[in-house]
Short mmCIF file of C-alpha atoms and ligand atoms in Angstrom, two decimals:
data_model
loop_
_atom_site.label_atom_id
_atom_site.label_comp_id
_atom_site.label_asym_id
_atom_site.label_seq_id
_atom_site.Cartn_x
_atom_site.Cartn_y
_atom_site.Cartn_z
CA MET A 791 54.44 -50.18 13.42
CA GLU A 792 56.72 -52.62 11.64
CA HIS A 793 55.29 -53.83 8.32
CA VAL A 794 55.95 -57.52 7.93
CA ALA A 795 55.06 -59.79 5.01
CA ILE A 796 55.12 -63.56 4.75
CA TYR A 797 56.38 -64.98 1.46
CA PRO A 798 55.24 -68.61 1.46
CA GLY A 799 56.13 -71.29 -1.06
CA SER A 800 57.63 -74.69 -1.70
CA PHE A 801 61.03 -73.31 -2.75
CA ASP A 802 61.94 -76.69 -4.23
CA PRO A 803 64.45 -75.16 -5.00
CA VAL A 804 64.65 -71.37 -4.66
CA THR A 805 65.14 -69.61 -8.03
CA ASN A 806 66.24 -66.16 -9.11
CA GLY A 807 62.56 -65.45 -9.79
CA HIS A 808 61.84 -65.96 -6.08
CA LEU A 809 64.81 -63.79 -5.09
CA ASP A 810 63.53 -61.00 -7.34
CA ILE A 811 60.15 -61.06 -5.56
CA ILE A 812 61.85 -61.04 -2.14
CA GLU A 813 64.09 -58.13 -3.09
CA ARG A 814 61.18 -56.11 -4.39
CA GLY A 815 59.07 -57.09 -1.40
CA LEU A 816 61.76 -55.58 0.82
CA ALA A 817 61.24 -52.26 -0.94
CA ILE A 818 57.65 -52.26 0.32
CA PHE A 819 57.88 -54.02 3.70
CA ASP A 820 60.21 -53.57 6.67
CA LYS A 821 60.72 -57.31 6.88
CA VAL A 822 59.94 -60.36 4.72
CA ILE A 823 59.61 -63.80 6.27
CA VAL A 824 60.31 -66.43 3.62
CA THR A 825 58.52 -69.55 4.75
CA ILE A 826 58.67 -73.05 3.37
CA LEU A 827 55.25 -74.55 3.42
CA ILE A 828 55.32 -78.14 4.65
CA ASN A 829 52.92 -79.98 2.39
CA PRO A 830 52.90 -83.76 2.85
CA ASN A 831 50.81 -84.16 -0.33
CA LYS A 832 53.46 -82.55 -2.48
CA GLN A 833 56.41 -84.69 -3.51
CA ALA A 834 59.54 -82.54 -3.24
CA LEU A 835 62.92 -83.19 -4.82
CA PHE A 836 64.81 -81.60 -1.93
CA THR A 837 64.30 -82.30 1.77
CA LEU A 838 63.12 -79.50 4.01
CA GLU A 839 66.64 -79.15 5.45
CA GLU A 840 68.16 -78.87 1.96
CA ARG A 841 65.62 -76.24 0.92
CA LEU A 842 66.25 -74.26 4.11
CA GLU A 843 69.99 -74.37 3.58
CA MET A 844 69.69 -73.17 -0.02
CA LEU A 845 67.40 -70.31 1.03
CA HIS A 846 69.78 -69.24 3.79
CA LYS A 847 72.78 -69.33 1.46
CA SER A 848 71.00 -67.50 -1.37
CA MET A 849 70.01 -64.66 0.93
CA GLU A 850 73.26 -64.21 2.79
CA ASN A 851 73.50 -60.61 1.61
CA PHE A 852 69.86 -59.71 2.17
CA LYS A 853 68.90 -57.63 5.17
CA ASN A 854 65.57 -57.81 7.00
CA VAL A 855 64.77 -61.33 5.80
CA GLU A 856 63.94 -64.28 8.01
CA VAL A 857 63.71 -67.88 6.80
CA ASP A 858 61.28 -70.26 8.44
CA THR A 859 59.04 -73.28 7.86
CA PHE A 860 55.42 -73.87 8.74
CA SER A 861 52.58 -76.33 8.45
CA GLY A 862 48.96 -75.49 8.99
CA LEU A 863 46.86 -72.48 8.14
CA LEU A 864 48.87 -69.70 6.56
CA VAL A 865 46.73 -66.91 8.02
CA ASP A 866 47.20 -68.28 11.55
CA TYR A 867 50.92 -68.43 10.98
CA ALA A 868 50.89 -64.85 9.66
CA GLN A 869 49.09 -63.64 12.75
CA GLN A 870 51.46 -65.48 15.02
CA LYS A 871 54.35 -63.74 13.25
CA LYS A 872 52.59 -60.35 13.51
CA ALA A 873 52.55 -60.08 9.71
CA HIS A 874 49.84 -58.10 7.96
CA ALA A 875 50.51 -59.26 4.43
CA ILE A 876 51.05 -62.37 2.37
CA LEU A 877 53.37 -61.76 -0.56
CA ARG A 878 53.04 -63.79 -3.76
CA GLY A 879 54.46 -63.53 -7.25
CA LEU A 880 52.50 -63.78 -10.49
CA ARG A 881 54.04 -65.00 -13.73
CA ALA A 882 51.25 -65.78 -16.12
CA VAL A 883 47.50 -65.81 -16.34
CA SER A 884 47.73 -69.48 -15.37
CA ASP A 885 49.01 -68.48 -11.90
CA PHE A 886 46.10 -66.12 -11.45
CA GLU A 887 43.18 -68.47 -10.89
CA TYR A 888 44.81 -70.43 -8.09
CA GLU A 889 46.23 -67.32 -6.44
CA PHE A 890 42.85 -65.56 -6.63
CA GLN A 891 41.13 -68.52 -4.99
CA MET A 892 43.71 -68.72 -2.24
CA ALA A 893 43.66 -64.97 -1.59
CA LEU A 894 39.87 -64.98 -1.28
CA MET A 895 39.95 -67.92 1.11
CA ASN A 896 42.65 -66.31 3.23
CA ARG A 897 40.69 -63.06 3.33
CA ARG A 898 37.62 -64.92 4.43
CA LEU A 899 39.57 -66.58 7.21
CA ARG A 900 41.30 -63.42 8.40
CA ARG A 901 40.18 -60.14 6.90
CA GLU A 902 42.97 -58.12 8.44
CA ILE A 903 45.68 -59.90 6.44
CA GLN A 904 46.17 -58.57 2.91
CA SER A 905 47.44 -60.58 -0.04
CA VAL A 906 49.90 -58.58 -2.09
CA PHE A 907 50.93 -59.66 -5.59
CA LEU A 908 53.99 -58.60 -7.49
CA MET A 909 54.25 -59.19 -11.22
CA THR A 910 57.31 -61.16 -12.18
CA GLY A 911 60.26 -59.35 -13.68
CA LEU A 912 60.29 -59.95 -17.44
CA ARG A 913 63.55 -61.87 -17.08
CA TRP A 914 61.94 -64.44 -14.80
CA ILE A 915 58.66 -64.98 -16.56
CA PHE A 916 59.51 -68.55 -17.60
CA THR A 917 61.48 -69.40 -14.47
CA SER A 918 59.83 -71.95 -12.22
CA SER A 919 61.28 -74.51 -9.83
CA SER A 920 59.66 -77.33 -11.79
CA ILE A 921 60.95 -76.32 -15.22
CA ILE A 922 64.44 -75.84 -13.78
CA LYS A 923 64.34 -79.32 -12.25
CA GLU A 924 63.28 -80.76 -15.62
CA ALA A 925 66.13 -79.04 -17.44
CA ALA A 926 68.71 -79.95 -14.79
CA ARG A 927 67.60 -83.58 -14.74
CA PHE A 928 68.69 -83.98 -18.34
CA GLY A 929 71.86 -81.94 -18.05
CA GLY A 930 70.48 -78.63 -19.37
CA ASP A 931 72.37 -75.46 -18.47
CA ILE A 932 70.47 -73.54 -15.80
CA SER A 933 73.11 -70.89 -15.10
CA GLY A 934 71.65 -67.48 -14.38
CA MET A 935 68.26 -68.90 -13.44
CA VAL A 936 69.15 -70.04 -9.94
CA PRO A 937 71.75 -68.98 -7.35
CA ASP A 938 75.11 -70.80 -7.76
CA CYS A 939 74.62 -72.87 -4.60
CA VAL A 940 71.31 -74.18 -6.03
CA LYS A 941 72.94 -75.03 -9.36
CA THR A 942 75.58 -77.08 -7.55
CA LYS A 943 72.97 -78.86 -5.43
CA LEU A 944 70.89 -79.73 -8.49
CA GLU A 945 73.91 -81.12 -10.29
CA GLU A 946 74.82 -83.22 -7.24
CA LYS A 947 71.27 -84.48 -6.87
CA PHE A 948 70.90 -85.62 -10.45
CA LEU A 949 74.40 -87.01 -10.63
CA CYS A 950 73.70 -89.36 -7.74
CA LYS A 951 70.30 -90.25 -9.18
CA LEU A 952 71.85 -91.21 -12.49
CA GLY A 953 74.88 -92.88 -10.90
P1 ADP B 1364 54.02 -72.76 -4.50
O1 ADP B 1364 54.12 -74.25 -4.43
O2 ADP B 1364 53.32 -72.14 -3.33
O3 ADP B 1364 53.53 -72.20 -5.82
P2 ADP B 1364 56.65 -71.84 -5.27
O4 ADP B 1364 57.92 -72.04 -4.51
O5 ADP B 1364 56.56 -72.51 -6.60
O6 ADP B 1364 55.52 -72.30 -4.28
O7 ADP B 1364 56.38 -70.30 -5.47
C1 ADP B 1364 56.21 -69.42 -4.39
C2 ADP B 1364 55.68 -68.09 -4.91
O8 ADP B 1364 56.63 -67.50 -5.79
C3 ADP B 1364 54.39 -68.17 -5.70
O9 ADP B 1364 53.62 -67.01 -5.44
C4 ADP B 1364 54.86 -68.15 -7.14
O10 ADP B 1364 53.87 -67.66 -8.00
C5 ADP B 1364 56.02 -67.19 -7.03
N1 ADP B 1364 57.01 -67.38 -8.10
C6 ADP B 1364 57.65 -68.52 -8.45
N2 ADP B 1364 58.49 -68.31 -9.48
C7 ADP B 1364 58.38 -66.99 -9.81
C8 ADP B 1364 58.96 -66.14 -10.81
N3 ADP B 1364 59.80 -66.61 -11.71
N4 ADP B 1364 58.57 -64.85 -10.84
C9 ADP B 1364 57.68 -64.37 -9.94
N5 ADP B 1364 57.09 -65.11 -8.99
C10 ADP B 1364 57.42 -66.40 -8.92
#
């Protein structure tokens, strides 16, 4: 049986912290499906198309990864994709409460799907899409925290916002 995991998130934009989780997820699972969650209540900086493009570009050299989008119930999507696990990353205790709640709800909805958590690599403990956007907005150097294509996109985005 092929072991497939879904790695869901906003990826607004993808960071090196996300890539680390995907890479390590691939050491456990045969395939990881990175899925952008379409959440109309969440205001994103990048459009869905832009986020997809950045994910594709960032993972050009990754094998056994699929990039997708979804809206609706995550556990239904997982079943549709024949995935048995939901992969998530944990940075700090502050991530824990929300993740715990979500994992318990997902387990209640579909017991056969397991939530798997990977602790962040020490290097990425303070890396989040939102903090990177804040820094980039005011011209802070974000090299090494995001893939190069994301850095360029962020610079373009804020340049046209300021201009
Ligand atoms: P969401 O809006 O679902 O939190 P994100 O794109 O912010 O979406 O994150 C997707 C997943 O990646 C979450 O499980 C989050 O905890 C994890 N994650 C984000 N940044 C890091 C990081 N630096 N290290 C480890 N995990 C991370």
